[in-house]
Amino acid sequence: MQTHRRKKVEIVVEAAFVRPVLDWLKEMGATGYTLIPKVSGDGHHGERAAGDISRVFDNVLIIAIVREEVAYRILEDSLKVLANATGIVYLSDVEVARAGHF
Amino acid sequence: MQTHRRKKVEIVVEAAFVRPVLDWLKEMGATGYTLIPKVSGDGHHGERAAGDISRVFDNVLIIAIVREEVAYRILEDSLKVLANATGIVYLSDVEVARAGHF
Amino acid sequence: MQTHRRKKVEIVVEAAFVRPVLDWLKEMGATGYTLIPKVSGDGHHGERAAGDISRVFDNVLIIAIVREEVAYRILEDSLKVLANATGIVYLSDVEVARAGHF
């Protein structure tokens, strides 16, 4: 079958940043997203566990399937936009059936 | 080390469709799955948030690691099977250590 | 833009094994992780549903972005380390903006 190549953008960020990050993704050209709440993690900024007393330590995983040029624009802009957030961003290749949806 | 290439199928769908989607995946040849409940999203069919009053707005993310031919069969069939669900489906490449498990 | 190729390691394992698995990942060379709690699944070891009476049936999805050599070391070692756990492990390619973070 014919498939269409897209990029999957994955962003792990503190729950407090969800709304600005979603607005920013839309502005960058993402037409949709999936959000997984209450993930925890550890990395550059100390361990963060879902269920900590302070809700600010909750992280979310945001997934967006976008065209390649949108993905790289997001990745590049993230260096500036997420500079003060404890987020990570990575891209990967995916295939979809309906080009018009993404 | 020797690894084996498989496809990862990811499906975001309303929680109400979980059982039929899992049955359909099995029928298509998937031998296992991982299900992440209570994800939210936005895309072609309006914003859906985990925690909305109506549980029908809850989405799930279903992940299945399958052989390539199974993945494309699922993707192609999804155009028909998920035509009335507000779901999205995408494929990507993964490597596994044990061929017999997938 | 210039990006850096890394491997994404994904591990689905019973919640009871989270701490040893995270310790093992660190020992293998992973410098961070993201953990999605309360996922359910079905595969080689019988159906496991989030919300079952016994919490031991809860699974988690652990994601780590690492260098290629670390990814293959984890995959190979997993055959031994996860031999008695009902876990699955798979690798995929990702691109990141900041090499130093992973």
mmCIF file of C-alpha atoms in Angstrom:
data_model
loop_
_atom_site.group_PDB
_atom_site.id
_atom_site.type_symbol
_atom_site.label_atom_id
_atom_site.label_comp_id
_atom_site.label_asym_id
_atom_site.label_seq_id
_atom_site.Cartn_x
_atom_site.Cartn_y
_atom_site.Cartn_z
ATOM 1 C CA MET A 1 0.000 0.000 0.000
ATOM 2 C CA GLN A 2 1.043 3.596 -0.489
ATOM 3 C CA THR A 3 2.046 5.316 2.723
ATOM 4 C CA HIS A 4 3.187 8.825 3.538
ATOM 5 C CA ARG A 5 6.277 9.638 5.565
ATOM 6 C CA ARG A 6 5.843 12.031 8.446
ATOM 7 C CA LYS A 7 7.860 12.903 11.521
ATOM 8 C CA LYS A 8 6.785 12.122 15.053
ATOM 9 C CA VAL A 9 7.730 14.875 17.484
ATOM 10 C CA GLU A 10 7.876 13.795 21.128
ATOM 11 C CA ILE A 11 8.198 16.329 23.904
ATOM 12 C CA VAL A 12 8.526 15.573 27.611
ATOM 13 C CA VAL A 13 7.839 18.671 29.657
ATOM 14 C CA GLU A 14 6.549 19.714 33.070
ATOM 15 C CA ALA A 15 2.755 19.731 33.263
ATOM 16 C CA ALA A 16 2.863 23.439 34.066
ATOM 17 C CA PHE A 17 4.076 24.114 30.521
ATOM 18 C CA VAL A 18 1.388 22.124 28.684
ATOM 19 C CA ARG A 19 -0.724 25.022 27.497
ATOM 20 C CA PRO A 20 2.143 27.216 26.188
ATOM 21 C CA VAL A 21 3.765 24.181 24.553
ATOM 22 C CA LEU A 22 0.511 23.177 22.808
ATOM 23 C CA ASP A 23 -0.007 26.757 21.626
ATOM 24 C CA TRP A 24 3.557 26.861 20.356
ATOM 25 C CA LEU A 25 3.154 23.539 18.496
ATOM 26 C CA LYS A 26 0.040 24.862 16.768
ATOM 27 C CA GLU A 27 1.865 28.043 15.835
ATOM 28 C CA MET A 28 4.706 25.943 14.389
ATOM 29 C CA GLY A 29 2.233 24.119 12.150
ATOM 30 C CA ALA A 30 1.198 20.989 14.066
ATOM 31 C CA THR A 31 -2.459 20.179 13.326
ATOM 32 C CA GLY A 32 -2.977 17.740 16.168
ATOM 33 C CA TYR A 33 -1.390 16.140 19.209
ATOM 34 C CA THR A 34 -1.709 13.316 21.707
ATOM 35 C CA LEU A 35 -0.932 14.018 25.359
ATOM 36 C CA ILE A 36 0.034 11.407 27.947
ATOM 37 C CA PRO A 37 -0.340 12.914 31.424
ATOM 38 C CA LYS A 38 1.444 12.062 34.669
ATOM 39 C CA VAL A 39 4.697 10.668 33.366
ATOM 40 C CA SER A 40 7.784 10.854 35.529
ATOM 41 C CA GLY A 41 11.409 11.047 34.634
ATOM 42 C CA ASP A 42 14.980 11.749 35.445
ATOM 43 C CA GLY A 43 17.596 13.515 33.438
ATOM 44 C CA HIS A 44 19.399 16.824 33.429
ATOM 45 C CA HIS A 45 17.331 18.469 36.090
ATOM 46 C CA GLY A 46 16.916 15.971 38.889
ATOM 47 C CA GLU A 47 14.461 13.155 39.422
ATOM 48 C CA ARG A 48 10.796 13.973 38.975
ATOM 49 C CA ALA A 49 8.177 11.495 40.090
ATOM 50 C CA ALA A 50 4.467 11.481 39.264
ATOM 51 C CA GLY A 51 2.718 11.757 42.604
ATOM 52 C CA ASP A 52 5.212 14.077 44.241
ATOM 53 C CA ILE A 53 3.652 16.527 46.680
ATOM 54 C CA SER A 54 4.138 19.441 44.329
ATOM 55 C CA ARG A 55 2.190 18.991 41.118
ATOM 56 C CA VAL A 56 4.805 21.054 39.321
ATOM 57 C CA PHE A 57 6.949 17.911 39.227
ATOM 58 C CA ASP A 58 4.437 16.071 37.072
ATOM 59 C CA ASN A 59 5.580 15.734 33.507
ATOM 60 C CA VAL A 60 3.602 15.036 30.354
ATOM 61 C CA LEU A 61 4.569 13.416 27.064
ATOM 62 C CA ILE A 62 3.216 15.252 24.037
ATOM 63 C CA ILE A 63 3.239 13.518 20.643
ATOM 64 C CA ALA A 64 2.607 15.274 17.337
ATOM 65 C CA ILE A 65 2.718 13.766 13.837
ATOM 66 C CA VAL A 66 3.807 16.464 11.413
ATOM 67 C CA ARG A 67 5.462 17.100 8.064
ATOM 68 C CA GLU A 68 9.259 17.013 8.030
ATOM 69 C CA GLU A 69 9.742 20.756 7.694
ATOM 70 C CA VAL A 70 7.413 21.367 10.639
ATOM 71 C CA ALA A 71 9.331 18.837 12.743
ATOM 72 C CA TYR A 72 12.693 20.490 12.169
ATOM 73 C CA ARG A 73 11.215 23.937 12.768
ATOM 74 C CA ILE A 74 9.886 22.665 16.126
ATOM 75 C CA LEU A 75 13.195 21.043 17.041
ATOM 76 C CA GLU A 76 15.187 24.154 16.186
ATOM 77 C CA ASP A 77 12.784 26.529 17.902
ATOM 78 C CA SER A 78 12.702 24.295 20.993
ATOM 79 C CA LEU A 79 16.273 25.297 21.795
ATOM 80 C CA LYS A 80 14.948 28.777 22.479
ATOM 81 C CA VAL A 81 11.357 28.104 23.592
ATOM 82 C CA LEU A 82 12.171 25.294 26.025
ATOM 83 C CA ALA A 83 15.435 26.810 27.240
ATOM 84 C CA ASN A 84 13.976 27.422 30.681
ATOM 85 C CA ALA A 85 11.704 24.375 30.819
ATOM 86 C CA THR A 86 13.100 21.022 31.854
ATOM 87 C CA GLY A 87 11.947 19.453 28.634
ATOM 88 C CA ILE A 88 13.389 17.099 26.087
ATOM 89 C CA VAL A 89 12.418 16.856 22.422
ATOM 90 C CA TYR A 90 13.158 14.144 19.880
ATOM 91 C CA LEU A 91 12.053 13.264 16.365
ATOM 92 C CA SER A 92 11.498 9.955 14.591
ATOM 93 C CA ASP A 93 10.133 8.697 11.275
ATOM 94 C CA VAL A 94 6.597 7.361 10.951
ATOM 95 C CA GLU A 95 4.349 6.258 8.109
ATOM 96 C CA VAL A 96 0.680 7.179 7.854
ATOM 97 C CA ALA A 97 -2.087 6.109 5.504
ATOM 98 C CA ARG A 98 -3.857 9.420 4.995
ATOM 99 C CA ALA A 99 -1.623 12.331 4.000
ATOM 100 C CA GLY A 100 -4.322 14.924 4.478
ATOM 101 C CA HIS A 101 -4.708 14.237 8.188
ATOM 102 C CA PHE A 102 -1.254 15.379 9.212
ATOM 103 C CA MET B 1 24.448 -8.290 18.275
ATOM 104 C CA GLN B 2 21.895 -9.671 15.851
ATOM 105 C CA THR B 3 18.567 -7.895 15.995
ATOM 106 C CA HIS B 4 15.301 -8.369 14.139
ATOM 107 C CA ARG B 5 13.387 -5.586 12.411
ATOM 108 C CA ARG B 6 9.737 -5.248 13.270
ATOM 109 C CA LYS B 7 7.138 -2.530 12.871
ATOM 110 C CA LYS B 8 5.580 -0.640 15.737
ATOM 111 C CA VAL B 9 1.910 0.106 15.149
ATOM 112 C CA GLU B 10 0.535 2.972 17.228
ATOM 113 C CA ILE B 11 -3.182 3.653 17.389
ATOM 114 C CA VAL B 12 -4.863 6.511 19.237
ATOM 115 C CA VAL B 13 -8.564 5.840 19.610
ATOM 116 C CA GLU B 14 -11.487 6.631 21.909
ATOM 117 C CA ALA B 15 -11.592 4.387 24.969
ATOM 118 C CA ALA B 16 -15.019 3.151 23.877
ATOM 119 C CA PHE B 17 -13.372 1.396 20.922
ATOM 120 C CA VAL B 18 -10.663 -0.437 22.885
ATOM 121 C CA ARG B 19 -12.199 -3.888 22.862
ATOM 122 C CA PRO B 20 -13.132 -3.988 19.148
ATOM 123 C CA VAL B 21 -9.746 -2.517 18.212
ATOM 124 C CA LEU B 22 -7.865 -5.113 20.292
ATOM 125 C CA ASP B 23 -9.955 -7.908 18.766
ATOM 126 C CA TRP B 24 -9.270 -6.534 15.292
ATOM 127 C CA LEU B 25 -5.503 -6.302 15.960
ATOM 128 C CA LYS B 26 -5.468 -9.944 17.055
ATOM 129 C CA GLU B 27 -7.412 -10.937 13.959
ATOM 130 C CA MET B 28 -4.888 -9.046 11.811
ATOM 131 C CA GLY B 29 -2.047 -11.076 13.357
ATOM 132 C CA ALA B 30 -0.761 -9.018 16.298
ATOM 133 C CA THR B 31 0.334 -11.348 19.108
ATOM 134 C CA GLY B 32 0.520 -8.725 21.850
ATOM 135 C CA TYR B 33 -0.090 -5.104 22.689
ATOM 136 C CA THR B 34 0.603 -2.382 25.225
ATOM 137 C CA LEU B 35 -2.193 0.003 26.150
ATOM 138 C CA ILE B 36 -1.735 3.467 27.646
ATOM 139 C CA PRO B 37 -5.065 4.638 29.080
ATOM 140 C CA LYS B 38 -6.403 8.152 29.578
ATOM 141 C CA VAL B 39 -4.509 10.053 26.934
ATOM 142 C CA SER B 40 -6.008 13.199 25.497
ATOM 143 C CA GLY B 41 -5.639 14.794 22.140
ATOM 144 C CA ASP B 42 -6.721 17.170 19.468
ATOM 145 C CA GLY B 43 -6.889 16.702 15.765
ATOM 146 C CA HIS B 44 -9.478 16.233 13.077
ATOM 147 C CA HIS B 45 -12.416 15.769 15.374
ATOM 148 C CA GLY B 46 -12.204 18.451 18.028
ATOM 149 C CA GLU B 47 -10.301 18.628 21.298
ATOM 150 C CA ARG B 48 -10.641 15.648 23.636
ATOM 151 C CA ALA B 49 -9.330 15.918 27.156
ATOM 152 C CA ALA B 50 -8.767 13.151 29.681
ATOM 153 C CA GLY B 51 -11.022 14.008 32.595
ATOM 154 C CA ASP B 52 -13.859 15.435 30.555
ATOM 155 C CA ILE B 53 -17.293 14.786 32.047
ATOM 156 C CA SER B 54 -18.141 12.243 29.393
ATOM 157 C CA ARG B 55 -15.849 9.245 29.505
ATOM 158 C CA VAL B 56 -16.340 8.797 25.787
ATOM 159 C CA PHE B 57 -13.828 11.580 25.306
ATOM 160 C CA ASP B 58 -11.057 9.569 26.898
ATOM 161 C CA ASN B 59 -8.597 8.226 24.386
ATOM 162 C CA VAL B 60 -6.101 5.409 24.655
ATOM 163 C CA LEU B 61 -2.798 4.767 22.898
ATOM 164 C CA ILE B 62 -2.377 1.164 21.771
ATOM 165 C CA ILE B 63 1.078 -0.072 20.747
ATOM 166 C CA ALA B 64 1.723 -3.358 18.945
ATOM 167 C CA ILE B 65 5.062 -4.721 17.710
ATOM 168 C CA VAL B 66 4.430 -6.831 14.630
ATOM 169 C CA ARG B 67 5.970 -8.188 11.439
ATOM 170 C CA GLU B 68 6.043 -5.802 8.488
ATOM 171 C CA GLU B 69 3.299 -7.536 6.525
ATOM 172 C CA VAL B 70 1.012 -7.463 9.570
ATOM 173 C CA ALA B 71 1.704 -3.743 10.057
ATOM 174 C CA TYR B 72 0.731 -2.821 6.508
ATOM 175 C CA ARG B 73 -2.340 -5.036 6.665
ATOM 176 C CA ILE B 74 -3.406 -3.188 9.840
ATOM 177 C CA LEU B 75 -2.696 0.229 8.304
ATOM 178 C CA GLU B 76 -4.640 -0.576 5.144
ATOM 179 C CA ASP B 77 -7.558 -2.158 6.973
ATOM 180 C CA SER B 78 -7.678 0.780 9.415
ATOM 181 C CA LEU B 79 -8.980 3.011 6.629
ATOM 182 C CA LYS B 80 -12.137 0.921 6.684
ATOM 183 C CA VAL B 81 -12.269 -0.290 10.300
ATOM 184 C CA LEU B 82 -11.557 3.068 11.920
ATOM 185 C CA ALA B 83 -13.513 5.116 9.375
ATOM 186 C CA ASN B 84 -16.117 6.031 11.978
ATOM 187 C CA ALA B 85 -13.806 6.179 14.997
ATOM 188 C CA THR B 86 -11.803 9.302 15.685
ATOM 189 C CA GLY B 87 -8.589 7.371 15.592
ATOM 190 C CA ILE B 88 -5.165 7.827 14.104
ATOM 191 C CA VAL B 89 -2.714 5.096 13.148
ATOM 192 C CA TYR B 90 0.982 5.300 12.358
ATOM 193 C CA LEU B 91 3.857 2.888 11.824
ATOM 194 C CA SER B 92 7.554 3.050 12.633
ATOM 195 C CA ASP B 93 10.596 0.758 12.562
ATOM 196 C CA VAL B 94 11.874 -0.987 15.670
ATOM 197 C CA GLU B 95 14.502 -3.593 16.460
ATOM 198 C CA VAL B 96 13.956 -6.471 18.863
ATOM 199 C CA ALA B 97 16.263 -9.112 20.301
ATOM 200 C CA ARG B 98 13.970 -12.120 20.183
ATOM 201 C CA ALA B 99 12.292 -12.792 16.829
ATOM 202 C CA GLY B 100 9.975 -15.421 18.221
ATOM 203 C CA HIS B 101 8.228 -13.045 20.589
ATOM 204 C CA PHE B 102 6.647 -10.828 17.941
ATOM 205 C CA MET C 1 19.568 22.176 11.162
ATOM 206 C CA GLN C 2 22.162 19.786 12.486
ATOM 207 C CA THR C 3 20.709 16.956 14.512
ATOM 208 C CA HIS C 4 22.247 14.023 16.348
ATOM 209 C CA ARG C 5 21.140 10.431 15.952
ATOM 210 C CA ARG C 6 20.370 8.531 19.107
ATOM 211 C CA LYS C 7 18.486 5.340 19.924
ATOM 212 C CA LYS C 8 15.234 5.233 21.846
ATOM 213 C CA VAL C 9 15.028 2.238 24.155
ATOM 214 C CA GLU C 10 11.502 1.273 25.189
ATOM 215 C CA ILE C 11 10.886 -1.261 27.925
ATOM 216 C CA VAL C 12 7.507 -2.544 29.075
ATOM 217 C CA VAL C 13 7.825 -4.290 32.416
ATOM 218 C CA GLU C 14 5.814 -5.074 35.541
ATOM 219 C CA ALA C 15 5.693 -2.160 37.984
ATOM 220 C CA ALA C 16 7.361 -4.364 40.603
ATOM 221 C CA PHE C 17 10.553 -4.301 38.519
ATOM 222 C CA VAL C 18 10.775 -0.519 38.038
ATOM 223 C CA ARG C 19 13.527 0.178 40.543
ATOM 224 C CA PRO C 20 15.886 -2.637 39.476
ATOM 225 C CA VAL C 21 15.284 -1.836 35.808
ATOM 226 C CA LEU C 22 16.047 1.876 36.332
ATOM 227 C CA ASP C 23 19.201 1.001 38.281
ATOM 228 C CA TRP C 24 20.250 -1.393 35.526
ATOM 229 C CA LEU C 25 19.631 1.249 32.803
ATOM 230 C CA LYS C 26 21.836 3.708 34.677
ATOM 231 C CA GLU C 27 24.526 1.083 35.064
ATOM 232 C CA MET C 28 24.334 0.399 31.300
ATOM 233 C CA GLY C 29 24.976 4.085 30.599
ATOM 234 C CA ALA C 30 21.536 5.702 30.253
ATOM 235 C CA THR C 31 21.650 9.248 31.649
ATOM 236 C CA GLY C 32 17.903 9.774 31.875
ATOM 237 C CA TYR C 33 14.511 8.156 31.412
ATOM 238 C CA THR C 34 10.807 8.841 31.083
ATOM 239 C CA LEU C 35 8.368 6.521 32.833
ATOM 240 C CA ILE C 36 4.710 6.042 31.898
ATOM 241 C CA PRO C 37 2.922 4.293 34.773
ATOM 242 C CA LYS C 38 -0.152 2.052 34.735
ATOM 243 C CA VAL C 39 -0.029 0.682 31.236
ATOM 244 C CA SER C 40 -1.614 -2.658 30.515
ATOM 245 C CA GLY C 41 -0.802 -5.272 27.966
ATOM 246 C CA ASP C 42 -1.037 -8.738 26.599
ATOM 247 C CA GLY C 43 1.607 -10.925 25.088
ATOM 248 C CA HIS C 44 3.634 -13.942 26.002
ATOM 249 C CA HIS C 45 2.621 -14.099 29.625
ATOM 250 C CA GLY C 46 -1.132 -13.642 29.751
ATOM 251 C CA GLU C 47 -3.272 -10.534 29.766
ATOM 252 C CA ARG C 48 -2.385 -7.869 32.312
ATOM 253 C CA ALA C 49 -4.777 -5.031 32.921
ATOM 254 C CA ALA C 50 -4.140 -1.775 34.765
ATOM 255 C CA GLY C 51 -6.602 -1.775 37.641
ATOM 256 C CA ASP C 52 -6.450 -5.487 38.354
ATOM 257 C CA ILE C 53 -6.827 -6.360 42.031
ATOM 258 C CA SER C 54 -3.187 -7.265 42.363
ATOM 259 C CA ARG C 55 -0.931 -4.302 41.720
ATOM 260 C CA VAL C 56 1.759 -6.674 40.483
ATOM 261 C CA PHE C 57 -0.150 -6.830 37.213
ATOM 262 C CA ASP C 58 0.427 -3.151 36.552
ATOM 263 C CA ASN C 59 3.016 -2.531 33.889
ATOM 264 C CA VAL C 60 5.058 0.550 33.120
ATOM 265 C CA LEU C 61 6.613 1.831 29.907
ATOM 266 C CA ILE C 62 10.157 3.144 30.393
ATOM 267 C CA ILE C 63 11.730 5.248 27.633
ATOM 268 C CA ALA C 64 15.431 6.136 27.484
ATOM 269 C CA ILE C 65 17.243 8.103 24.773
ATOM 270 C CA VAL C 66 20.801 6.853 24.547
ATOM 271 C CA ARG C 67 23.825 6.481 22.278
ATOM 272 C CA GLU C 68 23.761 3.547 19.870
ATOM 273 C CA GLU C 69 26.350 1.482 21.717
ATOM 274 C CA VAL C 70 24.434 1.904 24.974
ATOM 275 C CA ALA C 71 21.194 0.828 23.272
ATOM 276 C CA TYR C 72 22.659 -2.405 21.937
ATOM 277 C CA ARG C 73 24.319 -3.132 25.276
ATOM 278 C CA ILE C 74 20.920 -2.739 26.967
ATOM 279 C CA LEU C 75 19.164 -4.906 24.373
ATOM 280 C CA GLU C 76 21.747 -7.669 24.648
ATOM 281 C CA ASP C 77 21.903 -7.578 28.433
ATOM 282 C CA SER C 78 18.089 -7.580 28.624
ATOM 283 C CA LEU C 79 18.055 -11.199 27.443
ATOM 284 C CA LYS C 80 19.689 -12.090 30.737
ATOM 285 C CA VAL C 81 18.419 -9.358 33.077
ATOM 286 C CA LEU C 82 14.758 -9.548 32.039
ATOM 287 C CA ALA C 83 14.728 -13.318 31.550
ATOM 288 C CA ASN C 84 12.413 -13.770 34.524
ATOM 289 C CA ALA C 85 10.434 -10.572 34.130
ATOM 290 C CA THR C 86 7.527 -10.407 31.713
ATOM 291 C CA GLY C 87 9.085 -7.520 29.880
ATOM 292 C CA ILE C 88 9.618 -6.545 26.282
ATOM 293 C CA VAL C 89 12.354 -4.287 24.925
ATOM 294 C CA TYR C 90 12.656 -2.587 21.553
ATOM 295 C CA LEU C 91 14.880 0.036 19.952
ATOM 296 C CA SER C 92 14.226 2.745 17.379
ATOM 297 C CA ASP C 93 16.054 5.699 15.822
ATOM 298 C CA VAL C 94 15.503 9.261 17.009
ATOM 299 C CA GLU C 95 17.060 12.639 16.313
ATOM 300 C CA VAL C 96 17.864 15.177 19.005
ATOM 301 C CA ALA C 97 19.053 18.762 18.895
ATOM 302 C CA ARG C 98 21.502 18.722 21.775
ATOM 303 C CA ALA C 99 24.092 15.942 21.698
ATOM 304 C CA GLY C 100 25.319 16.644 25.206
ATOM 305 C CA HIS C 101 21.994 15.871 26.832
ATOM 306 C CA PHE C 102 21.874 12.195 25.933
#
